[in-house]
Amino acid sequence: MALSPLQKARYEYSPKLPGMLRNGIADICVKEGAPTQSVADQDRIKALFPNTYGKKEVTFEKGKNTAAPKKQVVGVILSGGQAPGGHNVICGLYDAVKATDKDNVLLGFKGGPSGLIEDDYIEFDDAFIDAYRNTGGFDIIGSGRTKLETEEQFEIVTKVAEKHGLTAIVIIGGDDSNTNAAVLAEYMAAHNTGVQVIGCPKTIDGDLKNEDIEISFGFDTATKTYSELIGNIERDANSAKKYWHFVKVMGRSASHVALECALETQPNICLIGEEVAAKKMSLSQIADQIADSVAKRAANGDNFGVAIIPEGIVEFVPEFSMLIGEINELLAGENTAKFNALSTWEDKYAFIKAGLTDEAMSVFEVLPQGIQQQLFLERDPHGNVQVSLIESEKLFSAMVKEKLAKMKEAGTYKGKFSAQHHFFGYEGRCAFPSNFDADYCYSLGYNAFMLIQYGYTGYLSKVSNLSKPAEEWIAGGMPISKMFNMERRNGKDKPVIRKALVELDGKPFKYFEERRAAWAVETAYTYPGAIQYYGPSEVCDITTKTLALEKG
Ligand code: FBP
C-alpha cells in the first residue's frame, strides 16, 4: 500500500495517555467509588440487570497493580458509523493486552457485530496493528449496523467465545451498541460464562454524552473537518459576494455537530433541531427566519451568506412529523403498489390529496415539488419515508427563494439571491484523528483493558477531565446501567442509554443564542483552517468549543 507522507508521520505519533496510566501496567491500581444507580426507573432497571446493576464507579491511580494474573483472550468489534479514532481504540487495547503478557491475545471480529455471530475474525499482531496507528477509518476490521440484542444471538456469541476461550469482549459503538453491550454483559454474567463485556463511547454525532461521558470519540475530528470546509466556503462567499451557501451537516438526530460548527465558524444562520421542536416551529417560520437574514444582509449590500442545516432538522418540525406519519399510513399495505402504478405526477398528486388530511396537505403543499416527490420515492424496507435522505438544505433554500420573491413584490426586499448546496457528512467520518481524538481513543482502549484486567463487566471505558491537558485526564469506568432509563421502542418498554440532545439552557447553545442575531446580519465569519497535527499545543491539541464551554 502506498503511504502518504502524513500517514508515515502519523505512524510515529505517540498518543498521550492520562498521567495515571503512564507508568506501565504494573503500576496501575484501582480505586472504587460509591455504588451507582440508574438515572431513572431504578427499580425496573435493577430487576432487569440483577447481576450488573448498582456496581461501583471506578478510577485508576498510580500504585501497585493488584489484579489477579490470568491469560487474557479479548475480542473487539466496531459497531455503527465510522468515527475518527476507532483504530486507536484498538491500538491502545492491543498495547495494554500485550504489555501485560505477550501471550495474551486480541481478536478483531470483522464487519461489526455480525462478525461475532459469524465467527469471522483475525488475530492481531504487531505488524498488523502498526499499519493502523493514528489513522482514520474503521477498515482495520470494518464495521456494521447489525444489532446484537436477541437471546439467540447471545447464545451464538457464547459459543464463539467458548471456542476461542474469550475472557472479554470490547464493543466500540454508540448509544444503541453500548445499551446492547450492557444487556450482553448481564447475559454473560447470568450464565456464568466468565466473559466480561466493556463498551467504548463512539459517534461523530456527539449524542452519547452525560455526566460521566464528556464526549464521544470522533466528534472532535469530524466537526473540525466540517468547520474547516465551512470556513473555506465562508471565505469564498465573502470573496465572490454572490452566493448563499446552504450547508447540511451530519447528525442523524441531535444538532450537536451543527452547533459546534457554528461556534467554530460564526455563520449567518445555524438551525438547531431541538430549538425548532421546543418552539414548535413550522417549516414556514424557519424559512422566514432565514429570509429575514437574507433581506437584512441584502439591505447592507451583502447578497451572500452561509446557513448551516443539521441533518436531522425535519424530524424536529412537529408539522413535518405529522405529515410523514400520514404518508407512512397512506402507503401502508397494498396502497404502495396502487400508488406506484400511477404513471403521472398529476395522478399521484391527486391520490395523495385524497388520502391526506387537510392539515397534512397544507404542509405538503408548501414543499418544493422535488422534495414532495422525494418523500414518495425514498422508502425504507418497511415502506416508511427515509427522513434522513430528505435534502433539507434544498428544501429550505427553495422555500426562502419563494419567500423572497413575495417580499420583492411587497417591496421589502431588493437583493439578488442565488443558492449553492452542500452536504458534509461522510467527508468527516474517516479523517486522520486530531491529536485530541488520537490521544482520547488510545486512552479509551488502554483503559478498557485495565477494566478487563480488574474483572469489571458491563462498564463503559471512561476518560474524563478532557478540557485539560492529557496528563490531567482521569481514567476509570462507569457501569453502563447507570446511564439507563426506560423508553418505548417498537411498542415495548426497553432499558436504553438516554440520547443526549442539545440542551437549550446549556452553555454552548446560550453562547450561540446571545450572538446569532449579530451573526445573521454582519459578516462575522471565523476560519478555523485544517486540523493541525504538528505545532504548538494551543493549535494542535485543543478540543471542541462545545466541551470548552460545557466545562466552563
Ligand atoms: P453512528 O450513530 O452509528 O455513530 O453514526 C452516525 C452517522 O454518521 C450519522 O451522523 C448519519 O446520519 C449516519 O451515521 C449515516 O449512516 P450510514 O453510514 O449508514 O449512511
XYZ file of C-alpha atoms and ligand atoms in Angstrom:
572
model
C 0.000 0.000 0.000
C 1.392 3.414 -0.965
C 1.679 5.717 2.032
C 1.195 9.477 2.065
C 3.848 11.483 3.948
C 1.266 12.312 6.628
C 0.346 8.660 7.104
C 4.018 7.765 7.573
C 4.449 10.598 10.037
C 1.318 9.642 11.971
C 2.616 6.105 12.491
C 5.361 7.672 14.600
C 2.976 9.760 16.725
C 2.840 8.614 20.378
C -0.665 9.164 21.719
C -0.784 10.789 25.137
C -2.237 8.728 27.980
C -3.759 10.170 31.159
C -0.993 10.687 33.747
C -2.178 7.825 35.961
C -1.775 5.284 33.128
C 1.699 6.393 32.072
C 3.956 4.365 34.356
C 3.159 0.962 32.860
C 0.612 -1.735 33.663
C 2.416 -2.934 36.790
C 1.937 0.497 38.334
C -1.818 0.990 37.866
C -4.094 0.348 40.825
C -7.834 0.710 41.101
C -9.946 2.794 43.435
C -13.646 2.051 43.788
C -16.119 4.834 44.449
C -19.725 4.739 45.522
C -22.303 2.233 44.219
C -24.304 3.657 41.303
C -27.990 3.940 40.433
C -29.547 4.337 37.024
C -30.503 7.901 36.067
C -34.211 6.941 36.133
C -36.558 3.970 36.577
C -34.219 2.428 39.168
C -36.445 -0.446 40.343
C -37.300 -1.646 36.859
C -33.708 -1.485 35.643
C -32.372 -3.178 38.773
C -34.820 -6.044 38.180
C -33.640 -6.399 34.575
C -29.922 -6.360 35.485
C -29.680 -8.365 38.723
C -26.005 -9.261 38.142
C -24.610 -5.996 36.833
C -26.789 -3.248 38.325
C -25.602 -0.854 41.024
C -21.872 -1.571 40.684
C -19.348 0.989 41.859
C -17.752 3.689 39.776
C -14.045 3.076 39.256
C -10.952 5.262 38.928
C -7.410 4.152 38.162
C -4.460 5.561 40.042
C -0.717 5.169 40.159
C 0.131 2.286 42.508
C 0.889 -1.420 42.641
C -1.244 -3.451 40.230
C -3.190 -5.975 42.333
C -5.149 -7.661 39.526
C -5.051 -11.468 39.657
C -2.820 -12.734 36.818
C -4.728 -14.607 34.115
C -4.254 -15.287 30.420
C -6.469 -12.867 28.523
C -8.091 -13.537 25.162
C -10.027 -10.411 24.212
C -12.381 -9.926 21.257
C -13.160 -6.491 19.865
C -15.790 -5.163 17.437
C -16.508 -1.800 15.833
C -20.204 -1.023 15.609
C -22.197 1.552 13.602
C -20.985 4.561 11.619
C -17.280 5.292 11.231
C -15.756 7.841 13.622
C -12.148 9.102 13.562
C -10.027 7.378 16.189
C -11.562 3.903 16.114
C -8.240 2.410 15.046
C -6.533 3.966 18.034
C -9.022 2.414 20.464
C -7.931 -0.945 19.095
C -4.229 0.048 19.175
C -4.484 1.179 22.818
C -6.313 -2.020 23.738
C -3.728 -4.138 21.905
C -0.787 -2.395 23.550
C -2.258 -2.892 27.028
C -3.160 -6.542 26.294
C 0.381 -7.303 25.107
C 2.192 -5.162 27.676
C 0.556 -7.278 30.383
C 1.624 -10.571 28.847
C 2.853 -11.143 25.307
C 0.926 -14.446 25.230
C -2.345 -12.599 25.680
C -4.423 -12.455 22.505
C -6.551 -9.782 20.833
C -9.035 -10.938 18.186
C -10.810 -8.467 15.896
C -14.248 -9.634 14.725
C -14.930 -8.313 11.250
C -17.771 -6.226 9.848
C -19.338 -5.156 13.146
C -21.473 -7.276 15.491
C -22.198 -9.765 12.703
C -18.500 -10.768 12.813
C -19.043 -12.110 16.336
C -22.095 -14.074 15.262
C -20.451 -15.450 12.136
C -17.129 -16.025 13.901
C -15.332 -14.020 11.236
C -12.156 -12.768 12.868
C -8.448 -12.054 12.677
C -5.777 -12.270 15.365
C -3.849 -9.017 15.677
C -0.069 -8.913 15.747
C 2.407 -6.038 15.909
C 2.792 -5.621 12.135
C -0.954 -5.551 11.577
C -1.605 -3.018 14.349
C 1.326 -0.793 13.365
C -0.212 -0.231 9.916
C -3.262 1.436 11.515
C -1.813 3.581 14.300
C -3.244 7.130 14.402
C -5.114 6.661 11.131
C -8.767 7.371 10.355
C -11.387 4.864 9.247
C -12.670 1.550 10.543
C -11.064 -0.501 7.784
C -8.836 -2.370 10.245
C -11.725 -4.838 10.757
C -14.723 -2.993 9.258
C -17.963 -2.079 10.972
C -21.664 -2.842 10.610
C -25.098 -1.971 11.939
C -26.381 -5.440 12.911
C -27.869 -5.166 16.381
C -26.642 -7.647 18.971
C -29.764 -7.909 21.104
C -31.604 -11.232 20.972
C -31.170 -14.305 23.202
C -30.470 -16.398 20.095
C -27.615 -14.073 19.140
C -26.248 -14.135 22.691
C -26.260 -17.946 22.654
C -24.230 -17.934 19.434
C -21.809 -15.340 20.848
C -21.374 -17.536 23.934
C -20.424 -20.494 21.723
C -17.983 -18.350 19.729
C -16.494 -17.080 22.992
C -16.115 -20.652 24.312
C -14.435 -21.743 21.085
C -11.769 -19.033 21.366
C -11.542 -19.046 25.167
C -12.557 -15.362 25.196
C -12.234 -13.705 28.570
C -13.724 -10.396 27.417
C -15.445 -8.606 24.546
C -14.960 -4.892 23.849
C -17.761 -3.181 21.926
C -16.872 0.153 20.341
C -20.129 1.880 19.481
C -22.816 4.500 20.086
C -25.774 4.587 22.478
C -27.564 1.581 20.962
C -24.429 -0.574 20.759
C -23.463 0.227 24.335
C -27.017 -0.440 25.520
C -26.690 -3.855 23.908
C -23.209 -4.260 25.443
C -24.800 -3.936 28.895
C -27.507 -6.473 28.018
C -24.836 -8.883 26.731
C -22.770 -8.344 29.907
C -25.806 -9.233 32.025
C -26.454 -12.337 29.913
C -22.816 -13.464 30.218
C -22.863 -12.914 33.989
C -26.240 -14.651 34.449
C -24.962 -17.679 32.522
C -21.645 -17.798 34.400
C -19.657 -17.704 31.176
C -16.816 -15.723 32.740
C -16.829 -13.413 29.698
C -16.639 -9.722 30.583
C -18.113 -7.031 28.313
C -16.768 -3.476 28.129
C -18.058 -0.602 25.943
C -16.305 2.418 24.428
C -18.245 5.619 23.544
C -18.167 6.322 19.808
C -20.172 8.544 17.447
C -19.440 11.674 15.457
C -22.988 12.803 16.311
C -21.895 13.703 19.861
C -25.185 12.439 21.311
C -23.613 9.818 23.583
C -22.657 12.045 26.491
C -23.854 12.557 30.021
C -22.488 13.459 33.431
C -19.912 10.661 33.081
C -19.059 10.659 29.387
C -17.898 14.155 28.403
C -17.684 13.489 24.673
C -17.956 10.550 22.297
C -14.863 9.980 20.198
C -14.849 11.185 16.608
C -16.956 14.286 17.320
C -13.824 16.412 17.688
C -12.251 15.414 14.370
C -15.477 15.310 12.361
C -16.595 18.769 13.482
C -13.098 20.168 12.867
C -13.199 18.731 9.336
C -16.639 20.212 8.597
C -15.658 23.518 10.206
C -12.588 23.749 8.003
C -14.790 23.272 4.930
C -17.462 25.687 6.161
C -14.783 28.286 6.940
C -13.412 27.866 3.417
C -16.902 28.318 1.993
C -17.426 31.428 4.130
C -14.228 32.892 2.756
C -15.283 32.050 -0.775
C -18.692 33.632 -0.148
C -17.054 36.746 1.266
C -14.704 36.910 -1.742
C -17.203 36.355 -4.560
C -20.106 38.037 -2.737
C -22.723 36.358 -4.928
C -23.934 33.117 -3.309
C -25.878 31.992 -0.292
C -24.491 28.593 0.733
C -26.816 26.085 2.416
C -24.651 23.520 4.189
C -26.234 20.399 5.655
C -24.048 18.639 8.240
C -24.416 15.128 9.642
C -26.050 14.267 12.881
C -28.860 11.762 12.449
C -30.951 13.317 15.178
C -29.262 15.737 17.619
C -27.834 19.060 16.369
C -24.527 18.962 18.318
C -22.458 18.811 15.110
C -24.251 21.830 13.592
C -23.924 23.822 16.826
C -20.201 23.061 17.210
C -19.566 24.045 13.568
C -21.470 27.295 14.175
C -19.378 28.059 17.253
C -16.253 27.441 15.180
C -17.260 29.425 12.087
C -19.895 32.030 13.101
C -22.148 31.617 10.060
C -25.162 33.833 9.339
C -27.638 31.091 10.202
C -27.484 27.803 12.056
C -30.676 25.884 12.717
C -30.898 23.799 15.883
C -33.434 20.972 15.737
C -34.014 20.874 19.481
C -34.985 24.571 19.468
C -37.310 24.063 16.497
C -39.063 21.291 18.449
C -39.225 23.287 21.695
C -40.739 26.302 19.929
C -42.920 24.044 17.745
C -41.703 25.951 14.692
C -43.256 25.327 11.288
C -41.270 24.954 8.066
C -42.572 28.348 7.018
C -41.362 30.015 10.237
C -37.898 28.525 9.760
C -37.789 29.787 6.164
C -38.948 33.226 7.412
C -36.021 33.329 9.842
C -33.521 32.629 7.049
C -35.242 35.015 4.595
C -35.071 37.759 7.217
C -31.285 37.365 7.409
C -31.002 37.333 3.596
C -33.060 40.546 3.348
C -31.186 42.388 6.114
C -27.838 41.482 4.616
C -29.042 42.479 1.139
C -30.044 45.873 2.546
C -26.366 46.289 3.537
C -25.285 45.281 0.039
C -24.319 41.733 1.096
C -26.062 39.340 -1.260
C -24.227 36.345 0.153
C -24.274 34.226 3.259
C -23.842 30.837 4.884
C -26.538 28.760 6.601
C -25.861 25.513 8.478
C -28.682 22.973 8.459
C -28.499 19.919 10.744
C -29.231 16.620 9.023
C -31.964 15.678 11.488
C -33.823 19.014 11.367
C -37.070 17.992 9.668
C -37.825 15.339 12.270
C -37.935 18.101 14.866
C -40.558 20.113 12.953
C -43.864 18.956 14.511
C -45.983 19.529 11.377
C -43.441 17.651 9.259
C -43.501 14.629 11.591
C -47.287 14.655 11.346
C -47.047 14.708 7.534
C -44.535 11.840 7.474
C -46.766 9.796 9.802
C -49.736 10.265 7.465
C -47.702 9.397 4.360
C -46.492 6.191 6.042
C -50.134 5.293 6.798
C -51.278 6.266 3.320
C -48.817 3.934 1.646
C -49.234 1.011 4.051
C -50.123 -2.424 2.626
C -51.434 -2.633 -0.913
C -51.559 1.119 -1.352
C -47.848 1.264 -2.272
C -48.474 -0.862 -5.369
C -51.545 1.234 -6.276
C -49.534 4.420 -5.908
C -46.585 3.100 -7.917
C -48.911 2.025 -10.743
C -49.983 5.641 -11.341
C -47.987 6.931 -14.292
C -48.002 10.733 -13.963
C -47.120 13.025 -11.078
C -50.557 14.678 -11.510
C -52.308 11.339 -10.859
C -50.045 10.658 -7.910
C -50.688 14.133 -6.530
C -54.457 13.535 -6.739
C -54.018 10.208 -4.873
C -52.013 11.966 -2.160
C -54.546 14.789 -1.862
C -57.406 12.307 -1.479
C -55.507 10.341 1.187
C -54.050 13.046 3.460
C -55.939 15.175 5.974
C -56.311 18.872 5.106
C -53.764 19.708 7.814
C -51.109 17.376 6.380
C -51.918 18.506 2.854
C -51.360 22.151 3.805
C -47.810 21.208 4.901
C -47.257 19.084 1.794
C -48.304 21.975 -0.435
C -45.590 24.327 0.838
C -42.833 21.854 -0.079
C -40.955 22.314 -3.349
C -42.001 19.682 -5.912
C -38.590 17.951 -5.833
C -38.961 17.324 -2.098
C -42.616 16.258 -2.478
C -41.517 13.595 -4.948
C -38.571 12.556 -2.780
C -40.987 11.761 0.061
C -42.622 9.121 -2.113
C -39.508 7.738 -3.775
C -37.070 7.104 -0.957
C -38.626 4.415 1.243
C -37.017 2.042 3.733
C -37.630 -1.755 3.626
C -40.760 -1.263 5.808
C -42.167 1.215 3.295
C -41.537 4.231 5.525
C -40.244 7.583 4.308
C -36.479 7.837 4.845
C -36.353 11.202 6.513
C -32.545 11.223 6.636
C -32.404 11.258 2.831
C -34.506 14.396 2.505
C -32.379 17.172 1.067
C -33.303 19.701 3.733
C -30.637 22.161 2.513
C -32.510 22.316 -0.814
C -35.892 22.360 0.912
C -35.066 25.494 2.889
C -33.265 27.306 0.083
C -36.286 26.735 -2.219
C -38.684 27.957 0.461
C -36.515 31.027 1.117
C -36.432 31.786 -2.613
C -40.241 31.773 -2.727
C -40.481 33.999 0.345
C -38.002 36.465 -1.160
C -39.990 36.617 -4.402
C -43.066 37.624 -2.366
C -41.036 40.134 -0.352
C -39.781 41.638 -3.614
C -43.366 42.074 -4.810
C -44.209 43.729 -1.496
C -41.164 45.994 -1.832
C -39.490 44.734 1.384
C -36.537 43.094 -0.365
C -34.382 44.379 -3.175
C -31.449 41.990 -3.360
C -30.250 39.074 -5.506
C -30.482 35.512 -4.233
C -28.512 32.656 -5.716
C -28.026 29.443 -3.706
C -25.379 26.710 -3.556
C -25.925 23.450 -1.679
C -23.544 21.170 0.203
C -23.795 18.101 2.415
C -20.861 17.389 4.724
C -21.125 14.011 6.382
C -19.003 11.149 5.115
C -16.139 13.626 4.485
C -15.530 13.861 8.237
C -16.024 10.340 9.470
C -12.692 8.836 8.419
C -10.327 11.802 8.639
C -6.973 11.246 10.348
C -7.946 11.671 14.006
C -6.985 15.012 15.514
C -4.413 14.812 18.288
C -7.301 15.002 20.757
C -9.121 12.023 19.215
C -5.864 10.089 18.702
C -4.995 10.558 22.411
C -8.538 10.086 23.728
C -9.171 6.937 21.684
C -5.853 5.337 22.552
C -6.592 6.075 26.222
C -10.120 4.605 25.954
C -8.715 1.365 24.515
C -5.848 1.089 27.008
C -8.231 1.872 29.848
C -10.779 -0.702 28.600
C -8.126 -3.344 29.167
C -7.486 -2.112 32.711
C -11.220 -2.619 33.411
C -10.937 -6.139 31.983
C -7.833 -6.927 33.999
C -9.504 -5.847 37.221
C -12.514 -8.067 36.436
C -15.209 -5.486 35.643
C -18.105 -6.175 33.294
C -20.990 -4.085 31.945
C -18.781 -0.981 32.210
C -18.072 1.836 29.786
C -14.431 2.859 29.459
C -14.404 6.377 30.867
C -11.755 9.058 30.399
C -12.700 12.458 31.795
C -11.392 15.945 32.617
C -10.871 16.230 28.870
C -10.783 20.010 28.578
C -7.466 19.857 30.473
C -4.109 18.601 29.096
C -3.949 14.783 28.723
C -1.602 14.497 31.724
C -4.561 15.592 33.902
C -7.160 13.311 32.313
C -8.825 10.850 34.664
C -9.153 7.195 33.653
C -11.752 4.833 35.046
C -15.047 3.150 34.328
C -18.767 3.570 34.845
C -21.437 0.830 34.902
C -23.430 1.251 31.694
C -26.651 0.566 33.600
C -26.088 3.869 35.448
C -26.891 5.651 32.169
C -30.146 3.752 31.610
C -33.734 4.867 31.610
C -36.799 3.071 30.238
C -38.031 4.178 26.830
C -40.732 2.971 24.472
C -39.088 1.344 21.427
C -41.074 -0.539 18.768
C -44.080 -0.795 21.066
C -42.103 -2.157 24.042
C -40.532 -0.599 27.153
C -36.747 -1.053 26.911
C -33.801 -0.047 29.105
C -31.658 2.281 26.990
C -28.941 4.893 27.318
C -30.694 8.246 27.070
C -29.677 10.027 23.838
C -28.156 13.427 24.621
C -29.833 16.211 22.645
C -28.652 19.832 22.552
C -29.676 21.416 25.857
C -31.295 24.769 25.259
C -30.256 26.006 28.685
C -26.712 24.628 28.264
C -23.722 26.938 27.838
C -22.886 26.083 24.179
C -26.417 26.911 22.984
C -26.636 30.019 25.217
C -23.334 31.310 23.819
C -24.662 30.833 20.284
C -28.068 32.327 21.124
C -26.513 35.519 22.507
C -24.556 36.139 19.312
C -26.639 34.815 16.459
C -28.710 37.951 15.844
C -25.474 39.848 15.108
C -24.032 36.993 13.015
C -27.271 36.895 10.946
C -26.631 40.423 9.664
C -22.880 41.013 9.954
C -20.129 39.093 8.227
C -18.582 37.708 11.414
C -17.072 34.580 9.905
C -14.138 32.793 11.541
C -11.882 30.483 9.574
C -10.643 27.531 11.643
C -8.480 26.094 8.830
C -7.331 22.494 8.547
C -6.691 20.216 11.517
C -3.087 20.718 12.644
C -1.205 17.623 13.731
C 2.198 19.202 14.374
C 2.979 22.523 16.015
C 2.155 24.414 19.190
C -0.142 22.620 21.619
C -2.616 25.533 21.697
C -3.169 24.978 17.965
C -2.900 21.184 17.783
C -4.332 19.770 20.997
C -7.397 21.901 21.671
C -10.735 20.177 21.637
C -14.198 21.437 20.769
C -15.731 24.777 21.733
C -18.738 22.772 22.969
C -16.632 20.928 25.530
C -14.703 24.059 26.499
C -17.991 25.924 27.154
C -19.588 22.976 28.949
C -16.613 22.691 31.261
C -16.501 26.441 31.847
P -23.434 6.323 14.493
O -24.549 6.867 15.333
O -23.530 4.874 14.245
O -22.106 6.721 15.053
O -23.495 7.007 13.044
C -23.734 8.363 12.909
C -23.902 8.773 11.465
O -22.667 9.186 10.903
C -24.940 9.879 11.349
O -24.353 11.152 11.504
C -25.523 9.635 9.993
O -26.860 10.054 9.946
C -25.449 8.138 9.842
O -24.399 7.711 10.657
C -25.225 7.674 8.436
O -25.249 6.282 8.417
P -24.730 5.391 7.206
O -23.244 5.315 7.315
O -25.362 4.070 7.473
O -25.148 6.044 5.941
